Amino acid sequence: MADPIRVAVTGAAGQIAYSVIFRLASGAVFGKDRPVYLSFLEIAPAMKVLEAVMMELEDCAFPTLAGMRASDQADQAFDGVNTALLIGSRPRGAGMERADLIKINGPIFVGQGKALNRGAADLRVIVVGNPCNTNCLIAMNHSDVPNDRFSAMMRLDYNRSKGMLAIKAGVPVTAVSHVAVWGNHSNNQYPDFENAKINGQPVPSVIQDETWLRETFVPAIQTRGAAVINARGASSAASAASAALDHLISFREPSPVGDWIPAAVRSNGQYGVDPGLVFGFPLRVNEKGWEVVEGLPLSDWGRAKFDKVLNELRSEREVVKDLL
Ligand code: NAX
């Protein structure tokens, strides 16, 4: 068997991790021939729960699980890892503003950014913990790991968009392609139906209901997380975990021919986004790395949505400027 791939998971006692970890260990992500070594990071009060997760992992007797360890020290957790899934952060509490959350979680990503220098030479970092774009920006700024190895997760928004368009059009999700989710994983993200396709045709020519696309689809995707919380009493976990693993895999293989993958990455100025901001773009992955898909048209209506989310990310960067 090949050498194990070493994966760090932070927030390992949390609900998203509970859906991520067993799939990583089972061979469902890297294949049945690739052993996986798991390295968990948690805060001290959550260690007991993490112990239970590790007991359950032992009880699964996965042939692909080469070993595991747990720590409350980021330096130890990231030592030698090939992939780091940064899921852990404090959830938003009652009455807490987004800016409060950014201020509370930002410092976590300063320390973790530095500790990521302990990773393997090919380390890739995926930020899920919210506010994920800005947390990614902070970690990137404190790490020597090349910027292009960092990304934040827009995949759940993309998967939600594909699912909802497919249901509306009465087609399988595989018929939906070219979905871009611009900007931030927040209520101001812009899930772009104008460039999206169904069976190769522009979505607006298949779903001929602009009012539904603009006034139902876009807000529904933007607020889907809150809808799940209202219905379940807890935030999205299985779908978020599934999206995190889709995201991880999509950086390890060439993108589907003619299509793209969604992720928030460091802007180089594409589409007028300030260089350095971590912004959700459509990307193509090839054997050399990834590149932003450029030149997609945006209508005035779409550009207004795009500019709104761009301004939101600029203000998040302002809130954390002391951490950069
Ligand atoms: P949970 O509260 O169930 O788990 C979070 C875990 O992180 C806890 O066990 C906690 O002890 C741990 N933690 C806190 N500070 C830590 C630190 N400094 N180092 C390591 N671990 C730490 O939350 P869960 O539902 O698993 O969500 C995790 C994060 O994902 C949240 O920030 C959430 O907002 C975010 N999400 C991001 C999504 C995205 O699309 N980017 C979608 C889903 C999700 O809302």
GROMACS .gro file of N, CA and C and ligand atoms in nm, residues 10-17 41-43 46 87-91 105 108 112 127-132 153-154 156-157 160 185 235-237 240, ligand 1:
model
  153
   10THR      N    1  -0.957   2.018   1.225
   10THR     CA    2  -0.977   2.097   1.347
   10THR      C    3  -1.127   2.103   1.378
   11GLY      N    4  -1.156   2.129   1.504
   11GLY     CA    5  -1.297   2.122   1.545
   11GLY      C    6  -1.345   1.979   1.536
   12ALA      N    7  -1.253   1.887   1.569
   12ALA     CA    8  -1.276   1.745   1.542
   12ALA      C    9  -1.386   1.682   1.627
   13ALA      N   10  -1.424   1.751   1.735
   13ALA     CA   11  -1.534   1.699   1.817
   13ALA      C   12  -1.668   1.762   1.778
   14GLY      N   13  -1.667   1.845   1.676
   14GLY     CA   14  -1.788   1.916   1.637
   14GLY      C   15  -1.875   1.836   1.542
   15GLN      N   16  -1.988   1.896   1.505
   15GLN     CA   17  -2.086   1.819   1.427
   15GLN      C   18  -2.046   1.801   1.280
   16ILE      N   19  -1.982   1.900   1.219
   16ILE     CA   20  -1.940   1.879   1.080
   16ILE      C   21  -1.830   1.772   1.076
   17ALA      N   22  -1.735   1.785   1.168
   17ALA     CA   23  -1.625   1.688   1.171
   17ALA      C   24  -1.678   1.545   1.190
   41LEU      N   25  -0.735   1.833   1.594
   41LEU     CA   26  -0.713   1.948   1.681
   41LEU      C   27  -0.845   1.988   1.745
   42GLU      N   28  -0.843   2.003   1.876
   42GLU     CA   29  -0.960   2.051   1.949
   42GLU      C   30  -0.914   2.139   2.063
   43ILE      N   31  -1.008   2.211   2.121
   43ILE     CA   32  -0.976   2.285   2.243
   43ILE      C   33  -0.988   2.188   2.361
   46ALA      N   34  -1.309   2.007   2.485
   46ALA     CA   35  -1.378   1.915   2.393
   46ALA      C   36  -1.303   1.783   2.377
   87ILE      N   37  -1.197   2.338   1.036
   87ILE     CA   38  -1.342   2.344   1.058
   87ILE      C   39  -1.374   2.412   1.192
   88GLY      N   40  -1.284   2.397   1.287
   88GLY     CA   41  -1.311   2.446   1.423
   88GLY      C   42  -1.315   2.597   1.431
   89SER      N   43  -1.419   2.646   1.495
   89SER     CA   44  -1.424   2.788   1.533
   89SER      C   45  -1.547   2.802   1.621
   90ARG      N   46  -1.560   2.918   1.682
   90ARG     CA   47  -1.675   2.934   1.770
   90ARG      C   48  -1.799   2.966   1.691
   91PRO      N   49  -1.911   2.898   1.718
   91PRO     CA   50  -2.032   2.933   1.645
   91PRO      C   51  -2.089   3.067   1.691
  105ASN      N   52  -1.328   3.486   1.630
  105ASN     CA   53  -1.264   3.374   1.560
  105ASN      C   54  -1.133   3.411   1.491
  108ILE      N   55  -0.794   3.292   1.635
  108ILE     CA   56  -0.768   3.147   1.623
  108ILE      C   57  -0.683   3.122   1.497
  112GLN      N   58  -0.317   2.944   1.415
  112GLN     CA   59  -0.320   2.825   1.328
  112GLN      C   60  -0.243   2.852   1.198
  127VAL      N   61  -1.041   2.612   0.451
  127VAL     CA   62  -1.104   2.676   0.566
  127VAL      C   63  -1.256   2.666   0.554
  128VAL      N   64  -1.316   2.606   0.657
  128VAL     CA   65  -1.462   2.590   0.663
  128VAL      C   66  -1.520   2.676   0.776
  129GLY      N   67  -1.447   2.684   0.887
  129GLY     CA   68  -1.495   2.759   1.004
  129GLY      C   69  -1.525   2.904   0.969
  130ASN      N   70  -1.639   2.951   1.013
  130ASN     CA   71  -1.684   3.086   0.974
  130ASN      C   72  -1.629   3.197   1.061
  131PRO      N   73  -1.619   3.316   1.004
  131PRO     CA   74  -1.641   3.356   0.865
  131PRO      C   75  -1.525   3.306   0.777
  132CYS      N   76  -1.553   3.205   0.695
  132CYS     CA   77  -1.442   3.126   0.638
  132CYS      C   78  -1.353   3.206   0.544
  153MET      N   79  -1.432   2.758   0.178
  153MET     CA   80  -1.537   2.675   0.117
  153MET      C   81  -1.658   2.754   0.067
  154MET      N   82  -1.684   2.747  -0.062
  154MET     CA   83  -1.807   2.798  -0.124
  154MET      C   84  -1.889   2.679  -0.176
  156LEU      N   85  -2.065   2.439  -0.045
  156LEU     CA   86  -2.200   2.411   0.003
  156LEU      C   87  -2.301   2.500  -0.070
  157ASP      N   88  -2.263   2.626  -0.090
  157ASP     CA   89  -2.350   2.719  -0.162
  157ASP      C   90  -2.371   2.674  -0.306
  160ARG      N   91  -2.589   2.360  -0.306
  160ARG     CA   92  -2.729   2.401  -0.281
  160ARG      C   93  -2.788   2.460  -0.409
  185HIS      N   94  -1.897   3.343   0.173
  185HIS     CA   95  -1.994   3.248   0.228
  185HIS      C   96  -2.075   3.323   0.335
  235SER      N   97  -2.725   2.382   1.292
  235SER     CA   98  -2.681   2.424   1.159
  235SER      C   99  -2.646   2.304   1.071
  236SER      N  100  -2.639   2.331   0.942
  236SER     CA  101  -2.610   2.227   0.842
  236SER      C  102  -2.484   2.152   0.882
  237ALA      N  103  -2.490   2.021   0.884
  237ALA     CA  104  -2.370   1.945   0.922
  237ALA      C  105  -2.336   1.842   0.815
  240ALA      N  106  -2.271   2.015   0.493
  240ALA     CA  107  -2.146   2.092   0.500
  240ALA      C  108  -2.026   1.997   0.492
  325NAX     P1  109  -1.959   2.281   1.618
  325NAX     O1  110  -1.980   2.390   1.719
  325NAX     O2  111  -2.039   2.157   1.625
  325NAX     O3  112  -1.805   2.239   1.621
  325NAX     C1  113  -1.703   2.331   1.622
  325NAX     C2  114  -1.589   2.267   1.699
  325NAX     O4  115  -1.477   2.355   1.689
  325NAX     C3  116  -1.620   2.249   1.848
  325NAX     O5  117  -1.601   2.113   1.884
  325NAX     C4  118  -1.519   2.340   1.916
  325NAX     O6  119  -1.473   2.288   2.039
  325NAX     C5  120  -1.409   2.347   1.811
  325NAX     N1  121  -1.320   2.462   1.826
  325NAX     C6  122  -1.349   2.586   1.870
  325NAX     N2  123  -1.237   2.660   1.874
  325NAX     C7  124  -1.138   2.580   1.828
  325NAX     C8  125  -1.000   2.601   1.808
  325NAX     N3  126  -0.941   2.717   1.839
  325NAX     N4  127  -0.925   2.499   1.760
  325NAX     C9  128  -0.983   2.381   1.732
  325NAX     N5  129  -1.113   2.355   1.749
  325NAX    C10  130  -1.189   2.455   1.797
  325NAX     O7  131  -1.972   2.353   1.477
  325NAX     P2  132  -1.993   2.286   1.333
  325NAX     O8  133  -2.137   2.275   1.305
  325NAX     O9  134  -1.909   2.165   1.322
  325NAX    O10  135  -1.938   2.405   1.240
  325NAX    C11  136  -1.801   2.437   1.236
  325NAX    C12  137  -1.780   2.565   1.160
  325NAX    O11  138  -1.821   2.549   1.024
  325NAX    C13  139  -1.860   2.683   1.214
  325NAX    O12  140  -1.776   2.796   1.217
  325NAX    C14  141  -1.968   2.702   1.110
  325NAX    O13  142  -2.017   2.833   1.107
  325NAX    C15  143  -1.893   2.665   0.986
  325NAX     N6  144  -1.973   2.634   0.867
  325NAX    C16  145  -1.922   2.673   0.747
  325NAX    C17  146  -1.987   2.646   0.630
  325NAX    C18  147  -1.930   2.690   0.499
  325NAX    O14  148  -1.995   2.670   0.397
  325NAX     N7  149  -1.810   2.747   0.492
  325NAX    C19  150  -2.118   2.577   0.627
  325NAX    C20  151  -2.147   2.503   0.751
  325NAX    C21  152  -2.100   2.567   0.878
  325NAX    O15  153  -2.196   2.660   0.920
   0.00000   0.00000   0.00000
